[in-house]
């Protein structure tokens, strides 16, 4: 007998028919002799609708009240699913985050789980109940309701799986797994059987953000066996785990990130402390910098280019302009028309020539590279946005990922 945590996203419980579909999956798992804990998100667009309702009343409500409101979406789902399971004739109980004892910090709207008391849960499981838990919510030390940030139910599920030492945490969604790249860009993208936690974190942008990033970080930390699969087809999905069989597969997948802007600071005096000054300025405002490139000094001057997200561009430029004299540079240039294309694979470290192969594909397609960065499991290039989809296709072909 195994203990299985199953999480169902909002689209999987969007209406009565879907709720019964989920009830069938859950009870089938239970009938097979497993203990089952189910985590659900709010139905369909409920969370967005609740946000819109709040805005009708107050454009900037306190985060505490927002969490009070948003947590109701999941409360609807757990009771409806429990009723469906009752109707199918199985023992079931639904519990909110605070009934379970999901303790979080007090960072309303984006809180983190501190610990989970699982006595109540265990008691219900011992009574042979199927336990339905509201995702996305917890309680802080003042006894107030908190939420974990958009998409946070995945994290609730993995945290419960970790706390209960579950054998498996299945994340059911409306896609049937993780693909080698976005199937909207590459028609013959292939579904991956397995992927490592690290690869999954790097490929988060694939397949329409299948998993909440923090759930993957947590899965890695507590070594939870996770799997992503579809609640509609029930097809075997993608397993996310620590080590996977590499099968000569150096590159697991290709990610495209269009939310990138490049800033170049040109003609900086070639003296120590410039990079320190520039990046401290940005860090103080919590502006995350991604790829950084510095030129070799020439005639006493150097250039530094780097990328930020598009949302951070304006503020980064303002900071740099305000500090033009202290940094001492000649001019600033920037563009939003760039995208980052990354190849990701845990097997890259031990396989020379992977980056070269990627560059070859780009060269053959006459796509120019602006910037390059590498890590143990990733090679990223910055290119013109207009060519981004084409780049993904040619690289996907080059590595035979179909
Ligand atoms: N209902 C929440 C949201 O829409 C949490 C979740 O779906 O995971 O973000
Ligand atoms: Mg989600």
Coordinates of C-alpha atoms and ligand atoms in Angstrom, one line a residue:
X1 CA 0.0 0.0 0.0
X2 CA 1.3 3.4 -1.0
X3 CA 0.5 6.9 0.1
X4 CA -0.1 9.1 -2.9
X5 CA -0.7 12.8 -3.0
X6 CA -2.6 13.9 -6.1
X7 CA -3.0 17.6 -7.0
X8 CA -5.6 18.9 -9.5
X9 CA -5.3 22.3 -11.0
X10 CA -8.2 24.7 -11.6
X11 CA -9.0 23.5 -15.2
X12 CA -9.2 19.9 -13.9
X13 CA -12.1 20.9 -11.6
X14 CA -13.6 23.7 -13.6
X15 CA -17.2 22.3 -13.7
X16 CA -19.4 19.5 -12.3
X17 CA -18.4 17.1 -15.0
X18 CA -14.7 17.7 -14.4
X19 CA -15.2 17.4 -10.7
X20 CA -16.6 13.9 -11.2
X21 CA -13.8 13.1 -13.6
X22 CA -11.4 13.9 -10.7
X23 CA -13.5 12.0 -8.2
X24 CA -13.1 9.0 -10.5
X25 CA -9.3 9.3 -10.7
X26 CA -9.1 9.7 -6.9
X27 CA -11.4 6.8 -6.1
X28 CA -9.7 4.5 -8.6
X29 CA -6.4 5.2 -6.8
X30 CA -8.1 4.5 -3.5
X31 CA -9.7 1.3 -4.7
X32 CA -6.3 0.1 -5.8
X33 CA -5.4 0.0 -2.1
X34 CA -3.6 3.3 -1.6
X35 CA -4.0 6.0 0.9
X36 CA -4.9 9.2 -1.0
X37 CA -4.4 12.9 -0.1
X38 CA -5.8 15.2 -2.7
X39 CA -4.9 18.9 -3.1
X40 CA -7.1 21.1 -5.3
X41 CA -6.9 24.6 -6.7
X42 CA -9.8 27.0 -7.2
X43 CA -12.2 26.1 -10.1
X44 CA -11.3 27.5 -13.5
X45 CA -10.8 31.3 -13.4
X46 CA -12.2 31.7 -9.9
X47 CA -9.0 33.3 -8.5
X48 CA -8.9 35.8 -11.3
X49 CA -12.6 36.6 -10.8
X50 CA -12.1 37.1 -7.1
X51 CA -9.3 39.5 -7.8
X52 CA -11.6 41.4 -10.2
X53 CA -14.3 41.5 -7.6
X54 CA -11.9 43.0 -5.0
X55 CA -10.8 45.7 -7.4
X56 CA -14.4 46.8 -7.9
X57 CA -14.5 47.7 -4.2
X58 CA -10.9 48.8 -3.5
X59 CA -8.0 49.2 -6.0
X60 CA -5.5 48.6 -3.3
X61 CA -6.9 46.3 -0.7
X62 CA -4.7 45.1 2.1
X63 CA -2.9 41.8 1.4
X64 CA -4.4 40.3 4.5
X65 CA -8.0 40.8 3.2
X66 CA -6.9 39.7 -0.3
X67 CA -5.7 36.4 1.1
X68 CA -8.9 36.0 3.1
X69 CA -10.8 36.4 -0.2
X70 CA -8.6 34.3 -2.5
X71 CA -8.5 31.4 -0.1
X72 CA -12.3 30.9 -0.6
X73 CA -11.8 29.7 -4.1
X74 CA -10.0 26.6 -2.9
X75 CA -12.6 26.1 -0.2
X76 CA -15.3 25.8 -2.8
X77 CA -13.3 23.1 -4.7
X78 CA -12.5 20.9 -1.7
X79 CA -16.1 20.7 -0.6
X80 CA -17.5 20.1 -4.1
X81 CA -14.9 17.4 -4.7
X82 CA -15.7 15.8 -1.4
X83 CA -19.4 15.8 -2.2
X84 CA -18.7 14.1 -5.6
X85 CA -16.7 11.4 -3.8
X86 CA -19.4 11.0 -1.2
X87 CA -21.8 10.5 -4.1
X88 CA -19.6 7.7 -5.5
X89 CA -19.9 6.1 -2.1
X90 CA -16.4 6.5 -0.7
X91 CA -15.3 7.8 2.8
X92 CA -14.0 11.3 2.4
X93 CA -13.3 14.5 4.3
X94 CA -12.2 18.0 3.1
X95 CA -9.9 20.2 5.1
X96 CA -8.8 23.8 4.7
X97 CA -5.1 24.8 5.0
X98 CA -5.6 25.9 8.6
X99 CA -7.5 22.7 9.6
X100 CA -4.5 20.7 8.3
X101 CA -2.0 23.0 10.0
X102 CA -0.1 24.4 7.1
X103 CA 2.0 27.0 8.9
X104 CA 3.4 29.8 6.8
X105 CA 5.3 33.1 7.4
X106 CA 3.3 36.3 7.3
X107 CA 4.2 37.5 3.9
X108 CA 0.6 37.7 2.7
X109 CA -0.1 36.9 -0.9
X110 CA 3.3 35.2 -1.3
X111 CA 4.0 33.4 1.9
X112 CA 6.2 30.4 2.4
X113 CA 5.4 27.2 4.2
X114 CA 7.3 26.9 7.5
X115 CA 6.0 23.6 8.7
X116 CA 3.0 21.2 8.4
X117 CA 1.4 19.5 11.4
X118 CA 0.1 16.3 10.0
X119 CA -1.6 14.8 13.1
X120 CA -5.1 15.6 11.8
X121 CA -4.3 14.4 8.4
X122 CA -2.8 11.2 9.7
X123 CA -5.8 10.6 11.9
X124 CA -8.1 10.9 8.9
X125 CA -5.9 8.6 6.8
X126 CA -5.9 6.0 9.7
X127 CA -9.7 6.1 9.5
X128 CA -9.4 5.2 5.9
X129 CA -10.7 8.5 4.7
X130 CA -9.8 10.1 1.4
X131 CA -8.5 13.5 2.5
X132 CA -9.1 16.6 0.3
X133 CA -6.9 19.6 1.2
X134 CA -7.3 23.1 0.0
X135 CA -4.2 24.1 -1.9
X136 CA -2.5 27.6 -2.0
X137 CA -3.4 28.5 1.6
X138 CA -2.0 28.3 5.0
X139 CA -2.1 30.1 8.4
X140 CA 0.5 32.4 10.0
X141 CA 1.4 32.7 13.6
X142 CA -1.3 35.2 14.2
X143 CA -3.9 32.7 13.1
X144 CA -4.6 34.6 9.9
X145 CA -5.1 33.0 6.5
X146 CA -2.2 33.4 4.0
X147 CA -1.8 32.4 0.4
X148 CA 1.4 31.0 -1.3
X149 CA 1.4 33.1 -4.5
X150 CA -0.3 32.4 -7.8
X151 CA 0.0 28.8 -8.9
X152 CA 0.9 27.9 -5.3
X153 CA -1.2 24.8 -5.0
X154 CA 1.6 22.7 -6.6
X155 CA 3.7 23.8 -3.7
X156 CA 1.0 22.8 -1.2
X157 CA 0.9 19.3 -2.7
X158 CA 4.7 18.8 -2.7
X159 CA 5.0 20.1 0.8
X160 CA 2.3 17.7 2.0
X161 CA 4.0 14.9 0.1
X162 CA 7.3 15.8 1.9
X163 CA 5.7 16.1 5.3
X164 CA 3.8 12.8 5.0
X165 CA 6.8 11.0 3.3
X166 CA 4.4 10.1 0.5
X167 CA 5.5 7.6 -2.1
X168 CA 4.5 9.8 -5.0
X169 CA 3.1 13.3 -5.7
X170 CA 1.1 13.4 -8.9
X171 CA 0.4 16.8 -10.3
X172 CA -2.6 16.6 -12.7
X173 CA -3.1 19.4 -15.1
X174 CA -4.4 20.0 -18.6
X175 CA -1.2 19.2 -20.4
X176 CA 0.0 15.6 -20.5
X177 CA 3.6 16.2 -19.4
X178 CA 6.7 18.2 -20.0
X179 CA 7.9 18.5 -23.5
X180 CA 11.3 19.0 -25.2
X181 CA 10.2 22.4 -26.1
X182 CA 7.0 24.4 -26.4
X183 CA 4.8 22.3 -28.8
X184 CA 3.2 25.5 -30.0
X185 CA 6.6 26.4 -31.6
X186 CA 7.8 23.0 -32.6
X187 CA 5.0 20.7 -33.8
X188 CA 7.0 17.5 -33.2
X189 CA 8.3 18.4 -29.7
X190 CA 8.4 15.1 -27.7
X191 CA 7.0 14.4 -24.3
X192 CA 9.7 13.6 -21.8
X193 CA 9.5 10.4 -19.8
X194 CA 11.7 11.8 -17.1
X195 CA 13.4 15.0 -16.1
X196 CA 15.6 16.0 -13.2
X197 CA 14.6 18.7 -10.7
X198 CA 17.4 21.0 -11.9
X199 CA 16.4 20.6 -15.5
X200 CA 12.8 21.2 -14.6
X201 CA 13.7 24.5 -12.8
X202 CA 15.6 25.7 -15.9
X203 CA 12.8 24.6 -18.2
X204 CA 10.0 26.1 -16.1
X205 CA 9.1 28.4 -19.0
X206 CA 8.2 25.3 -21.1
X207 CA 4.8 23.8 -21.6
X208 CA 3.0 26.9 -20.2
X209 CA 4.6 26.9 -16.8
X210 CA 3.5 23.4 -15.9
X211 CA 4.8 23.5 -12.3
X212 CA 5.2 26.3 -9.8
X213 CA 8.9 26.8 -9.4
X214 CA 8.9 26.6 -5.6
X215 CA 7.2 23.2 -5.8
X216 CA 10.2 21.9 -7.8
X217 CA 12.7 23.5 -5.4
X218 CA 10.8 21.8 -2.6
X219 CA 10.6 18.5 -4.4
X220 CA 14.4 18.6 -4.9
X221 CA 15.1 19.6 -1.2
X222 CA 13.0 16.8 0.2
X223 CA 13.5 14.3 -2.6
X224 CA 9.8 13.9 -3.4
X225 CA 9.0 11.7 -6.4
X226 CA 6.9 13.9 -8.6
X227 CA 5.0 13.3 -11.8
X228 CA 3.1 15.6 -14.1
X229 CA 0.2 14.2 -16.0
X230 CA -3.2 15.0 -17.6
X231 CA -6.4 14.6 -15.7
X232 CA -8.2 14.3 -19.0
X233 CA -6.3 11.6 -20.8
X234 CA -4.8 10.0 -17.7
X235 CA -1.8 9.2 -20.0
X236 CA 1.5 8.4 -18.4
X237 CA 3.1 11.8 -17.8
X238 CA 6.6 13.0 -17.1
X239 CA 8.4 12.0 -13.9
X240 CA 10.5 14.6 -12.1
X241 CA 13.2 13.2 -9.9
X242 CA 16.8 13.7 -8.8
X243 CA 18.7 11.4 -11.1
X244 CA 17.4 10.2 -14.4
X245 CA 18.7 7.8 -17.0
X246 CA 20.7 9.9 -19.4
X247 CA 20.3 7.6 -22.5
X248 CA 22.9 9.6 -24.4
X249 CA 20.5 12.6 -24.1
X250 CA 22.8 15.5 -23.5
X251 CA 20.1 18.1 -24.1
X252 CA 16.8 17.5 -22.4
X253 CA 14.9 20.5 -23.7
X254 CA 15.0 24.0 -25.2
X255 CA 13.5 27.0 -23.5
X256 CA 12.6 30.4 -25.0
X257 CA 12.3 33.5 -22.7
X258 CA 11.0 36.6 -24.4
X259 CA 10.7 38.6 -21.2
X260 CA 14.2 39.9 -21.6
X261 CA 15.7 43.3 -22.2
X262 CA 19.4 44.2 -22.8
X263 CA 21.2 47.2 -21.4
X264 CA 24.6 48.3 -22.6
X265 CA 26.7 50.8 -20.7
X266 CA 29.4 52.0 -23.1
X267 CA 32.7 53.9 -22.5
X268 CA 33.1 53.1 -18.9
X269 CA 36.4 54.2 -17.4
X270 CA 38.6 51.0 -17.2
X271 CA 39.3 51.1 -13.5
X272 CA 38.4 48.7 -10.6
X273 CA 35.1 48.8 -8.9
X274 CA 32.8 49.7 -11.9
X275 CA 31.0 46.4 -12.1
X276 CA 30.7 46.5 -8.3
X277 CA 29.1 49.9 -8.4
X278 CA 26.7 49.2 -11.2
X279 CA 25.4 45.9 -9.9
X280 CA 25.1 47.0 -6.3
X281 CA 22.9 49.8 -7.5
X282 CA 20.6 47.4 -9.2
X283 CA 20.7 44.8 -6.4
X284 CA 19.6 47.4 -3.9
X285 CA 16.4 47.8 -5.8
X286 CA 16.0 44.0 -6.1
X287 CA 16.5 44.1 -9.9
X288 CA 17.7 40.7 -10.9
X289 CA 20.4 40.6 -13.6
X290 CA 20.8 37.6 -15.8
X291 CA 23.5 37.4 -18.5
X292 CA 26.4 39.8 -18.0
X293 CA 29.1 40.5 -20.6
X294 CA 32.1 42.9 -20.2
X295 CA 34.4 43.8 -23.0
X296 CA 38.2 43.9 -22.7
X297 CA 39.4 47.4 -21.9
X298 CA 40.6 49.4 -24.8
X299 CA 42.0 53.0 -24.7
X300 CA 41.2 53.1 -21.0
X301 CA 37.5 52.4 -21.6
X302 CA 35.3 49.3 -21.4
X303 CA 31.7 48.3 -22.0
X304 CA 29.3 46.3 -19.8
X305 CA 26.1 44.7 -21.2
X306 CA 23.6 42.7 -19.2
X307 CA 20.0 41.6 -19.3
X308 CA 17.0 42.2 -17.0
X309 CA 13.3 41.4 -17.3
X310 CA 11.3 43.8 -19.4
X311 CA 9.4 44.9 -16.3
X312 CA 12.6 45.9 -14.6
X313 CA 14.0 47.8 -17.6
X314 CA 12.6 51.2 -16.9
X315 CA 13.8 51.3 -13.3
X316 CA 17.2 50.0 -14.2
X317 CA 17.6 52.7 -16.9
X318 CA 16.5 55.4 -14.4
X319 CA 19.0 54.2 -11.8
X320 CA 21.8 54.2 -14.3
X321 CA 21.0 57.6 -15.7
X322 CA 20.7 59.1 -12.2
X323 CA 24.2 57.7 -11.4
X324 CA 25.9 58.6 -14.7
X325 CA 28.5 60.8 -13.1
X326 CA 29.4 58.4 -10.3
X327 CA 29.7 55.4 -12.6
X328 CA 31.4 57.6 -15.2
X329 CA 30.3 56.2 -18.6
X330 CA 29.7 57.8 -22.0
X331 CA 26.4 56.4 -23.1
X332 CA 23.6 53.9 -22.5
X333 CA 21.8 51.8 -25.0
X334 CA 19.0 49.3 -24.6
X335 CA 16.5 47.1 -26.4
X336 CA 13.5 44.9 -25.6
X337 CA 13.7 43.1 -29.0
X338 CA 15.8 40.3 -27.7
X339 CA 15.0 36.8 -26.5
X340 CA 17.0 34.2 -24.6
X341 CA 17.2 30.7 -26.0
X342 CA 18.6 28.0 -23.7
X343 CA 19.4 24.4 -24.1
X344 CA 19.2 22.5 -20.8
X345 CA 20.5 19.1 -19.8
X346 CA 22.1 17.5 -16.8
X347 CA 24.4 15.5 -19.1
X348 CA 26.0 18.5 -20.6
X349 CA 28.9 18.9 -18.1
X350 CA 30.4 15.6 -19.2
X351 CA 29.9 16.1 -22.9
X352 CA 32.1 18.4 -24.9
X353 CA 30.8 20.1 -28.0
X354 CA 27.2 20.6 -26.9
X355 CA 27.5 24.4 -27.0
X356 CA 29.3 24.2 -30.4
X357 CA 26.5 22.2 -31.8
X358 CA 24.0 24.8 -30.7
X359 CA 26.1 27.6 -32.3
X360 CA 26.4 25.6 -35.5
X361 CA 22.6 25.3 -35.7
X362 CA 22.3 29.1 -35.3
X363 CA 25.0 29.7 -37.8
X364 CA 23.4 27.5 -40.4
X365 CA 20.2 29.5 -40.0
X366 CA 22.2 32.7 -40.2
X367 CA 21.0 33.8 -36.7
X368 CA 23.4 36.2 -35.0
X369 CA 24.3 35.7 -31.3
X370 CA 24.4 38.9 -29.1
X371 CA 25.4 37.3 -25.8
X372 CA 26.3 33.9 -24.5
X373 CA 26.2 32.4 -21.0
X374 CA 26.8 28.9 -19.7
X375 CA 26.3 27.0 -16.5
X376 CA 26.7 23.3 -15.6
X377 CA 23.4 22.3 -17.1
X378 CA 22.6 25.1 -19.5
X379 CA 23.8 27.2 -22.4
X380 CA 21.9 30.4 -23.2
X381 CA 22.2 32.8 -26.1
X382 CA 20.6 36.2 -26.5
X383 CA 19.3 36.8 -30.0
X384 CA 16.9 39.0 -32.0
X385 CA 13.3 38.3 -30.8
X386 CA 12.0 38.1 -34.4
X387 CA 14.2 35.0 -34.9
X388 CA 13.5 33.3 -31.6
X389 CA 11.0 30.7 -32.8
X390 CA 13.1 29.8 -35.7
X391 CA 16.1 29.4 -33.4
X392 CA 14.1 27.0 -31.2
X393 CA 13.2 25.0 -34.3
X394 CA 16.7 24.7 -35.8
X395 CA 18.2 23.8 -32.4
X396 CA 15.5 21.3 -31.7
X397 CA 16.3 19.7 -35.1
X398 CA 20.0 19.8 -34.6
X399 CA 19.8 17.8 -31.3
X400 CA 17.2 15.4 -32.8
X401 CA 14.8 16.0 -29.9
X402 CA 11.7 15.1 -31.8
Ligands
LIG1 N1 -5.9 29.3 -7.3 C1 -4.6 29.8 -7.2 C2 -4.2 30.5 -8.5 O1 -5.0 30.6 -9.4 C3 -3.6 28.8 -6.9 C4 -3.3 27.7 -7.9 O2 -4.1 27.6 -8.9 O3 -2.4 26.9 -7.8 O4 -3.1 31.0 -8.6
LIG2 MG1 -0.7 25.8 -12.1

